[in-house]
PDB file of C-alpha atoms and ligand atoms in Angstrom:
ATOM      1  CA  MET A  11      44.151 -58.908 -20.527  1.00  0.00           C
ATOM      2  CA  PRO A  12      46.912 -58.742 -18.964  1.00  0.00           C
ATOM      3  CA  ILE A  13      48.725 -56.008 -17.243  1.00  0.00           C
ATOM      4  CA  VAL A  14      52.047 -56.792 -20.717  1.00  0.00           C
ATOM      5  CA  LEU A  15      55.477 -55.698 -17.964  1.00  0.00           C
ATOM      6  CA  LYS A  16      58.767 -55.116 -19.342  1.00  0.00           C
ATOM      7  CA  SER A  17      61.498 -55.512 -18.539  1.00  0.00           C
ATOM      8  CA  PRO A  18      64.728 -52.801 -17.779  1.00  0.00           C
ATOM      9  CA  ALA A  19      66.257 -53.385 -21.766  1.00  0.00           C
ATOM     10  CA  GLU A  20      62.335 -53.136 -23.341  1.00  0.00           C
ATOM     11  CA  ILE A  21      61.870 -50.243 -20.429  1.00  0.00           C
ATOM     12  CA  GLU A  22      65.193 -48.219 -22.087  1.00  0.00           C
ATOM     13  CA  ARG A  23      64.304 -48.608 -25.603  1.00  0.00           C
ATOM     14  CA  MET A  24      60.697 -47.318 -24.806  1.00  0.00           C
ATOM     15  CA  ALA A  25      63.041 -44.455 -23.310  1.00  0.00           C
ATOM     16  CA  GLU A  26      65.206 -43.631 -27.269  1.00  0.00           C
ATOM     17  CA  ALA A  27      61.335 -43.904 -28.489  1.00  0.00           C
ATOM     18  CA  GLY A  28      60.179 -41.238 -25.660  1.00  0.00           C
ATOM     19  CA  ALA A  29      63.363 -38.931 -26.155  1.00  0.00           C
ATOM     20  CA  LEU A  30      62.540 -38.936 -29.254  1.00  0.00           C
ATOM     21  CA  LEU A  31      59.310 -37.423 -28.671  1.00  0.00           C
ATOM     22  CA  THR A  32      60.458 -35.305 -26.630  1.00  0.00           C
ATOM     23  CA  GLU A  33      62.361 -33.057 -29.898  1.00  0.00           C
ATOM     24  CA  VAL A  34      58.777 -33.390 -31.902  1.00  0.00           C
ATOM     25  CA  MET A  35      57.039 -31.974 -28.640  1.00  0.00           C
ATOM     26  CA  ASP A  36      59.872 -29.338 -28.713  1.00  0.00           C
ATOM     27  CA  GLU A  37      58.960 -28.672 -32.023  1.00  0.00           C
ATOM     28  CA  ILE A  38      55.646 -28.135 -32.129  1.00  0.00           C
ATOM     29  CA  ALA A  39      55.819 -25.764 -29.139  1.00  0.00           C
ATOM     30  CA  ALA A  40      57.362 -23.982 -30.776  1.00  0.00           C
ATOM     31  CA  ALA A  41      55.879 -23.514 -33.604  1.00  0.00           C
ATOM     32  CA  VAL A  42      52.331 -22.347 -30.914  1.00  0.00           C
ATOM     33  CA  ARG A  43      52.052 -18.232 -32.136  1.00  0.00           C
ATOM     34  CA  PRO A  44      48.490 -16.708 -33.146  1.00  0.00           C
ATOM     35  CA  GLY A  45      47.978 -17.054 -37.064  1.00  0.00           C
ATOM     36  CA  VAL A  46      49.560 -20.622 -37.435  1.00  0.00           C
ATOM     37  CA  SER A  47      46.811 -23.558 -38.115  1.00  0.00           C
ATOM     38  CA  THR A  48      47.055 -26.979 -36.477  1.00  0.00           C
ATOM     39  CA  LEU A  49      47.380 -28.208 -39.576  1.00  0.00           C
ATOM     40  CA  GLU A  50      51.049 -26.906 -40.129  1.00  0.00           C
ATOM     41  CA  LEU A  51      51.454 -27.503 -36.855  1.00  0.00           C
ATOM     42  CA  ASP A  52      50.397 -31.266 -38.072  1.00  0.00           C
ATOM     43  CA  ARG A  53      53.082 -30.538 -41.033  1.00  0.00           C
ATOM     44  CA  VAL A  54      56.102 -29.480 -38.372  1.00  0.00           C
ATOM     45  CA  ALA A  55      54.625 -32.971 -35.770  1.00  0.00           C
ATOM     46  CA  ARG A  56      54.913 -35.484 -38.929  1.00  0.00           C
ATOM     47  CA  GLU A  57      58.025 -34.724 -40.519  1.00  0.00           C
ATOM     48  CA  GLY A  58      59.969 -33.819 -36.837  1.00  0.00           C
ATOM     49  CA  ILE A  59      59.591 -37.566 -36.914  1.00  0.00           C
ATOM     50  CA  LEU A  60      59.901 -39.026 -39.555  1.00  0.00           C
ATOM     51  CA  GLU A  61      63.165 -36.936 -39.884  1.00  0.00           C
ATOM     52  CA  ARG A  62      63.960 -39.227 -36.285  1.00  0.00           C
ATOM     53  CA  GLN A  63      63.093 -42.124 -38.266  1.00  0.00           C
ATOM     54  CA  ALA A  64      60.103 -43.142 -36.096  1.00  0.00           C
ATOM     55  CA  LYS A  65      56.203 -43.737 -36.874  1.00  0.00           C
ATOM     56  CA  PRO A  66      53.616 -41.842 -36.415  1.00  0.00           C
ATOM     57  CA  ALA A  67      51.375 -43.411 -33.785  1.00  0.00           C
ATOM     58  CA  PHE A  68      47.713 -41.571 -34.682  1.00  0.00           C
ATOM     59  CA  LEU A  69      47.909 -41.518 -38.023  1.00  0.00           C
ATOM     60  CA  GLY A  70      45.312 -44.391 -38.826  1.00  0.00           C
ATOM     61  CA  LEU A  71      44.794 -45.471 -35.229  1.00  0.00           C
ATOM     62  CA  TYR A  72      41.537 -46.642 -35.503  1.00  0.00           C
ATOM     63  CA  GLY A  73      41.001 -44.839 -38.551  1.00  0.00           C
ATOM     64  CA  PHE A  74      42.313 -41.426 -36.920  1.00  0.00           C
ATOM     65  CA  PRO A  75      43.419 -38.910 -40.171  1.00  0.00           C
ATOM     66  CA  ALA A  76      46.524 -37.196 -38.854  1.00  0.00           C
ATOM     67  CA  THR A  77      49.603 -36.824 -36.764  1.00  0.00           C
ATOM     68  CA  ILE A  78      48.873 -35.652 -33.680  1.00  0.00           C
ATOM     69  CA  CYS A  79      45.101 -34.385 -31.941  1.00  0.00           C
ATOM     70  CA  ALA A  80      44.415 -30.905 -31.945  1.00  0.00           C
ATOM     71  CA  SER A  81      42.377 -30.553 -29.737  1.00  0.00           C
ATOM     72  CA  ARG A  82      41.056 -26.629 -28.677  1.00  0.00           C
ATOM     73  CA  ASN A  83      39.303 -24.592 -26.208  1.00  0.00           C
ATOM     74  CA  GLU A  84      36.696 -26.773 -24.578  1.00  0.00           C
ATOM     75  CA  VAL A  85      37.946 -29.753 -27.103  1.00  0.00           C
ATOM     76  CA  VAL A  86      39.242 -32.259 -24.409  1.00  0.00           C
ATOM     77  CA  VAL A  87      40.778 -34.502 -26.727  1.00  0.00           C
ATOM     78  CA  HIS A  88      41.139 -36.626 -30.468  1.00  0.00           C
ATOM     79  CA  GLY A  89      40.847 -33.146 -32.231  1.00  0.00           C
ATOM     80  CA  ILE A  90      41.400 -32.682 -36.007  1.00  0.00           C
ATOM     81  CA  PRO A  91      44.166 -30.570 -37.784  1.00  0.00           C
ATOM     82  CA  SER A  92      42.905 -28.121 -39.907  1.00  0.00           C
ATOM     83  CA  ALA A  93      44.108 -24.800 -41.375  1.00  0.00           C
ATOM     84  CA  GLU A  94      41.878 -22.476 -39.080  1.00  0.00           C
ATOM     85  CA  PRO A  95      44.518 -20.193 -37.450  1.00  0.00           C
ATOM     86  CA  LEU A  96      44.497 -19.922 -34.054  1.00  0.00           C
ATOM     87  CA  ARG A  97      44.197 -16.899 -32.640  1.00  0.00           C
ATOM     88  CA  SER A  98      45.655 -15.418 -29.122  1.00  0.00           C
ATOM     89  CA  GLY A  99      43.477 -16.422 -26.416  1.00  0.00           C
ATOM     90  CA  ASP A 100      43.246 -19.951 -27.325  1.00  0.00           C
ATOM     91  CA  VAL A 101      44.571 -23.376 -25.855  1.00  0.00           C
ATOM     92  CA  ILE A 102      45.376 -25.297 -27.612  1.00  0.00           C
ATOM     93  CA  SER A 103      46.179 -29.641 -26.305  1.00  0.00           C
ATOM     94  CA  ILE A 104      48.591 -31.015 -28.904  1.00  0.00           C
ATOM     95  CA  ASP A 105      48.850 -35.392 -28.349  1.00  0.00           C
ATOM     96  CA  ILE A 106      51.448 -36.868 -30.545  1.00  0.00           C
ATOM     97  CA  GLY A 107      52.262 -40.416 -30.600  1.00  0.00           C
ATOM     98  CA  LEU A 108      54.839 -42.605 -32.043  1.00  0.00           C
ATOM     99  CA  PHE A 109      56.974 -46.302 -32.710  1.00  0.00           C
ATOM    100  CA  TYR A 110      60.288 -46.190 -32.370  1.00  0.00           C
ATOM    101  CA  LYS A 111      62.263 -49.684 -32.980  1.00  0.00           C
ATOM    102  CA  GLY A 112      58.832 -51.447 -31.493  1.00  0.00           C
ATOM    103  CA  TYR A 113      57.750 -49.410 -29.540  1.00  0.00           C
ATOM    104  CA  ALA A 114      55.439 -46.820 -28.750  1.00  0.00           C
ATOM    105  CA  ALA A 115      55.810 -43.800 -26.867  1.00  0.00           C
ATOM    106  CA  ASP A 116      52.552 -41.395 -25.559  1.00  0.00           C
ATOM    107  CA  MET A 117      52.442 -37.784 -24.592  1.00  0.00           C
ATOM    108  CA  ALA A 118      50.129 -34.543 -24.547  1.00  0.00           C
ATOM    109  CA  ARG A 119      50.926 -30.786 -23.921  1.00  0.00           C
ATOM    110  CA  THR A 120      48.694 -27.990 -23.876  1.00  0.00           C
ATOM    111  CA  PHE A 121      49.793 -24.415 -24.544  1.00  0.00           C
ATOM    112  CA  ALA A 122      48.479 -20.883 -24.555  1.00  0.00           C
ATOM    113  CA  VAL A 123      48.471 -18.864 -27.845  1.00  0.00           C
ATOM    114  CA  GLY A 124      49.358 -15.387 -27.097  1.00  0.00           C
ATOM    115  CA  GLU A 125      47.573 -13.972 -23.830  1.00  0.00           C
ATOM    116  CA  VAL A 126      45.386 -16.689 -22.586  1.00  0.00           C
ATOM    117  CA  SER A 127      43.157 -15.653 -19.631  1.00  0.00           C
ATOM    118  CA  ALA A 128      44.546 -16.040 -15.924  1.00  0.00           C
ATOM    119  CA  GLU A 129      41.843 -18.833 -15.772  1.00  0.00           C
ATOM    120  CA  ALA A 130      43.286 -20.745 -18.335  1.00  0.00           C
ATOM    121  CA  GLN A 131      46.408 -20.361 -17.988  1.00  0.00           C
ATOM    122  CA  ARG A 132      45.739 -21.212 -14.391  1.00  0.00           C
ATOM    123  CA  LEU A 133      44.183 -25.011 -16.074  1.00  0.00           C
ATOM    124  CA  ILE A 134      47.089 -25.823 -17.641  1.00  0.00           C
ATOM    125  CA  SER A 135      49.145 -25.095 -14.811  1.00  0.00           C
ATOM    126  CA  VAL A 136      46.918 -27.295 -12.375  1.00  0.00           C
ATOM    127  CA  THR A 137      46.586 -30.274 -15.299  1.00  0.00           C
ATOM    128  CA  GLU A 138      50.632 -29.717 -15.342  1.00  0.00           C
ATOM    129  CA  GLU A 139      50.331 -31.290 -11.583  1.00  0.00           C
ATOM    130  CA  SER A 140      47.769 -33.318 -11.279  1.00  0.00           C
ATOM    131  CA  PHE A 141      49.950 -35.097 -13.355  1.00  0.00           C
ATOM    132  CA  TRP A 142      53.687 -35.058 -11.134  1.00  0.00           C
ATOM    133  CA  LYS A 143      51.102 -36.179  -7.835  1.00  0.00           C
ATOM    134  CA  GLY A 144      49.678 -39.501 -10.331  1.00  0.00           C
ATOM    135  CA  PHE A 145      53.492 -39.888 -10.898  1.00  0.00           C
ATOM    136  CA  GLU A 146      54.636 -39.393  -7.619  1.00  0.00           C
ATOM    137  CA  ALA A 147      52.095 -41.945  -6.798  1.00  0.00           C
ATOM    138  CA  ALA A 148      53.064 -44.242  -9.365  1.00  0.00           C
ATOM    139  CA  ARG A 149      54.579 -46.560  -7.361  1.00  0.00           C
ATOM    140  CA  PRO A 150      55.810 -50.312  -6.482  1.00  0.00           C
ATOM    141  CA  GLY A 151      53.906 -51.939  -4.269  1.00  0.00           C
ATOM    142  CA  ALA A 152      50.934 -49.000  -4.185  1.00  0.00           C
ATOM    143  CA  ARG A 153      47.860 -49.258  -6.154  1.00  0.00           C
ATOM    144  CA  LEU A 154      46.684 -47.545  -9.331  1.00  0.00           C
ATOM    145  CA  GLY A 155      43.770 -46.808  -7.421  1.00  0.00           C
ATOM    146  CA  ASP A 156      46.510 -43.943  -6.219  1.00  0.00           C
ATOM    147  CA  VAL A 157      47.492 -42.375  -9.113  1.00  0.00           C
ATOM    148  CA  SER A 158      43.829 -41.698  -9.721  1.00  0.00           C
ATOM    149  CA  ALA A 159      42.857 -39.844  -6.426  1.00  0.00           C
ATOM    150  CA  ALA A 160      46.355 -37.969  -6.521  1.00  0.00           C
ATOM    151  CA  VAL A 161      45.023 -37.202  -9.881  1.00  0.00           C
ATOM    152  CA  GLN A 162      41.449 -36.145  -8.644  1.00  0.00           C
ATOM    153  CA  ARG A 163      42.710 -34.764  -5.724  1.00  0.00           C
ATOM    154  CA  HIS A 164      44.768 -32.251  -6.635  1.00  0.00           C
ATOM    155  CA  ALA A 165      42.023 -31.404 -10.585  1.00  0.00           C
ATOM    156  CA  GLU A 166      39.133 -30.631  -7.663  1.00  0.00           C
ATOM    157  CA  GLU A 167      40.204 -28.984  -4.984  1.00  0.00           C
ATOM    158  CA  ALA A 168      41.616 -26.271  -7.778  1.00  0.00           C
ATOM    159  CA  GLY A 169      37.811 -25.966  -8.267  1.00  0.00           C
ATOM    160  CA  PHE A 170      37.502 -27.821 -11.418  1.00  0.00           C
ATOM    161  CA  TRP A 171      36.490 -31.084 -12.844  1.00  0.00           C
ATOM    162  CA  VAL A 172      38.708 -34.573 -14.716  1.00  0.00           C
ATOM    163  CA  VAL A 173      36.982 -36.209 -17.192  1.00  0.00           C
ATOM    164  CA  ARG A 174      35.544 -39.182 -16.264  1.00  0.00           C
ATOM    165  CA  GLU A 175      34.487 -39.841 -19.945  1.00  0.00           C
ATOM    166  CA  PHE A 176      38.036 -40.110 -21.490  1.00  0.00           C
ATOM    167  CA  VAL A 177      41.729 -42.383 -19.414  1.00  0.00           C
ATOM    168  CA  GLY A 178      44.944 -43.008 -19.645  1.00  0.00           C
ATOM    169  CA  HIS A 179      46.228 -46.451 -20.822  1.00  0.00           C
ATOM    170  CA  GLY A 180      49.216 -49.084 -20.487  1.00  0.00           C
ATOM    171  CA  ILE A 181      51.922 -48.199 -23.039  1.00  0.00           C
ATOM    172  CA  GLY A 182      54.769 -51.307 -25.151  1.00  0.00           C
ATOM    173  CA  ARG A 183      54.949 -52.687 -28.131  1.00  0.00           C
ATOM    174  CA  GLU A 184      51.308 -51.590 -28.399  1.00  0.00           C
ATOM    175  CA  MET A 185      49.926 -47.918 -28.036  1.00  0.00           C
ATOM    176  CA  HIS A 186      47.206 -48.881 -26.072  1.00  0.00           C
ATOM    177  CA  GLU A 187      47.255 -52.021 -23.403  1.00  0.00           C
ATOM    178  CA  ASP A 188      46.050 -52.777 -20.722  1.00  0.00           C
ATOM    179  CA  PRO A 189      45.446 -50.908 -17.872  1.00  0.00           C
ATOM    180  CA  GLN A 190      43.159 -48.711 -18.505  1.00  0.00           C
ATOM    181  CA  VAL A 191      44.454 -45.262 -16.150  1.00  0.00           C
ATOM    182  CA  PRO A 192      41.291 -43.225 -15.390  1.00  0.00           C
ATOM    183  CA  ASN A 193      42.217 -39.539 -13.801  1.00  0.00           C
ATOM    184  CA  PHE A 194      39.888 -40.055 -10.880  1.00  0.00           C
ATOM    185  CA  GLY A 195      39.578 -42.862  -8.211  1.00  0.00           C
ATOM    186  CA  ARG A 196      39.930 -43.998  -5.238  1.00  0.00           C
ATOM    187  CA  PRO A 197      43.466 -45.513  -3.193  1.00  0.00           C
ATOM    188  CA  GLY A 198      44.251 -48.491  -1.902  1.00  0.00           C
ATOM    189  CA  VAL A 199      42.065 -49.865  -5.427  1.00  0.00           C
ATOM    190  CA  GLY A 200      42.497 -51.778  -8.313  1.00  0.00           C
ATOM    191  CA  PRO A 201      45.517 -53.591  -9.372  1.00  0.00           C
ATOM    192  CA  LYS A 202      48.530 -53.562  -7.653  1.00  0.00           C
ATOM    193  CA  LEU A 203      51.939 -51.233  -9.408  1.00  0.00           C
ATOM    194  CA  ARG A 204      54.599 -53.556 -10.061  1.00  0.00           C
ATOM    195  CA  ALA A 205      58.195 -52.854 -11.740  1.00  0.00           C
ATOM    196  CA  GLY A 206      58.123 -53.694 -15.095  1.00  0.00           C
ATOM    197  CA  MET A 207      54.778 -51.279 -15.653  1.00  0.00           C
ATOM    198  CA  THR A 208      54.873 -48.840 -18.668  1.00  0.00           C
ATOM    199  CA  LEU A 209      51.766 -46.618 -17.686  1.00  0.00           C
ATOM    200  CA  ALA A 210      50.837 -43.186 -20.504  1.00  0.00           C
ATOM    201  CA  ILE A 211      48.663 -40.759 -17.195  1.00  0.00           C
ATOM    202  CA  GLU A 212      47.382 -38.197 -19.146  1.00  0.00           C
ATOM    203  CA  PRO A 213      45.439 -35.933 -16.100  1.00  0.00           C
ATOM    204  CA  MET A 214      42.217 -34.159 -18.909  1.00  0.00           C
ATOM    205  CA  ILE A 215      40.599 -31.558 -16.471  1.00  0.00           C
ATOM    206  CA  THR A 216      38.006 -28.996 -17.561  1.00  0.00           C
ATOM    207  CA  LEU A 217      36.495 -25.555 -15.584  1.00  0.00           C
ATOM    208  CA  PHE A 218      33.225 -27.094 -14.750  1.00  0.00           C
ATOM    209  CA  ALA A 219      31.827 -30.453 -14.702  1.00  0.00           C
ATOM    210  CA  ALA A 220      30.217 -31.085 -17.826  1.00  0.00           C
ATOM    211  CA  PRO A 221      29.326 -34.074 -20.145  1.00  0.00           C
ATOM    212  CA  VAL A 222      32.469 -35.154 -22.832  1.00  0.00           C
ATOM    213  CA  VAL A 223      30.238 -35.295 -25.678  1.00  0.00           C
ATOM    214  CA  VAL A 224      32.064 -36.456 -29.790  1.00  0.00           C
ATOM    215  CA  LEU A 225      30.670 -34.900 -32.436  1.00  0.00           C
ATOM    216  CA  ASP A 226      29.113 -35.388 -35.411  1.00  0.00           C
ATOM    217  CA  ASP A 227      33.068 -35.919 -37.399  1.00  0.00           C
ATOM    218  CA  GLY A 228      33.188 -38.898 -34.875  1.00  0.00           C
ATOM    219  CA  TRP A 229      36.126 -37.461 -33.383  1.00  0.00           C
ATOM    220  CA  THR A 230      36.331 -34.423 -31.485  1.00  0.00           C
ATOM    221  CA  ALA A 231      35.225 -34.478 -28.141  1.00  0.00           C
ATOM    222  CA  SER A 232      33.782 -31.812 -26.662  1.00  0.00           C
ATOM    223  CA  SER A 233      32.614 -30.904 -22.978  1.00  0.00           C
ATOM    224  CA  GLY A 234      30.523 -28.159 -24.274  1.00  0.00           C
ATOM    225  CA  ARG A 235      30.358 -23.720 -24.753  1.00  0.00           C
ATOM    226  CA  GLY A 236      33.012 -22.431 -22.485  1.00  0.00           C
ATOM    227  CA  ASN A 237      34.038 -25.151 -21.108  1.00  0.00           C
ATOM    228  CA  LEU A 238      37.813 -24.755 -21.430  1.00  0.00           C
ATOM    229  CA  ALA A 239      39.877 -28.074 -21.106  1.00  0.00           C
ATOM    230  CA  ALA A 240      43.461 -28.879 -20.578  1.00  0.00           C
ATOM    231  CA  HIS A 241      45.384 -32.486 -21.117  1.00  0.00           C
ATOM    232  CA  TYR A 242      48.891 -33.058 -20.580  1.00  0.00           C
ATOM    233  CA  GLU A 243      50.603 -37.028 -20.530  1.00  0.00           C
ATOM    234  CA  ASN A 244      53.362 -37.905 -19.868  1.00  0.00           C
ATOM    235  CA  THR A 245      55.245 -41.787 -20.106  1.00  0.00           C
ATOM    236  CA  VAL A 246      56.247 -42.609 -17.192  1.00  0.00           C
ATOM    237  CA  ALA A 247      58.125 -46.614 -15.934  1.00  0.00           C
ATOM    238  CA  ILE A 248      56.874 -47.783 -12.860  1.00  0.00           C
ATOM    239  CA  THR A 249      60.475 -49.509 -11.359  1.00  0.00           C
ATOM    240  CA  GLU A 250      61.703 -50.445  -8.869  1.00  0.00           C
ATOM    241  CA  SER A 251      63.581 -47.457  -7.024  1.00  0.00           C
ATOM    242  CA  GLY A 252      60.403 -45.271  -8.317  1.00  0.00           C
ATOM    243  CA  PRO A 253      58.606 -43.542 -10.885  1.00  0.00           C
ATOM    244  CA  ARG A 254      60.586 -42.961 -13.867  1.00  0.00           C
ATOM    245  CA  LEU A 255      59.781 -40.530 -16.908  1.00  0.00           C
ATOM    246  CA  LEU A 256      59.921 -41.889 -20.354  1.00  0.00           C
ATOM    247  CA  THR A 257      59.301 -38.828 -22.080  1.00  0.00           C
ATOM    248  CA  GLY A 258      59.466 -34.662 -21.568  1.00  0.00           C
ATOM    249  CA  ARG A 259      60.914 -34.056 -18.572  1.00  0.00           C
ATOM    250  CA  ARG A 260      61.111 -31.960 -15.059  1.00  0.00           C
TER     251      ARG A 260
HETATM  252 MG1   MG B 324      47.744 -41.622 -23.957  1.00  0.00          MG
END
């Protein structure tokens, strides 16, 4: 499919959707603590979205059964919320999307639950930093590979592994549009970036190299025992003056 360019007015709509999603993520962040279950976080998310006259985007998407993906420890993405309480030392990645006035927003964060290891904290920080490297590269006239390579370089220089099996994506009226946005690649290759493109840039980083395997539930994507994973995602618009953040904040 061709890449759908958005008008400045459409980007403003997407920024409204993104601002609401950021508020919901703040509410989730405030609820994360040892003892809370990811089902409870899912309830916070669903109520937060509905209160804002928005619509959960993941619930029912390809058959997904919840409002958030809640991916614990070695789970990279697509974890299904459960009644099991989080424990101090866990890392929990929350991915959430909504639709508002016909436009999608998509965002993920990894939270430390209670006290986590220094290595886990560093993984979370490097994953966020990798996003910002990709964000800065998302300028009109650059290539998509510049974004991918910037993410990859930062994660690998820190000694971590970039997940290959899942990638970011275009976003707009649909949650998933072209192009795919890998977190690995070569500078100077791929589609030329143009003002009006809107992308979900979402580094998924693990401690070490290992294949990511989908478990028997058909969703949970695991990098394997002991291989902690972190995820950091924002919806980003490419404008004439450079990248614009549509979810989250600096
Ligand atoms: Mg996404």
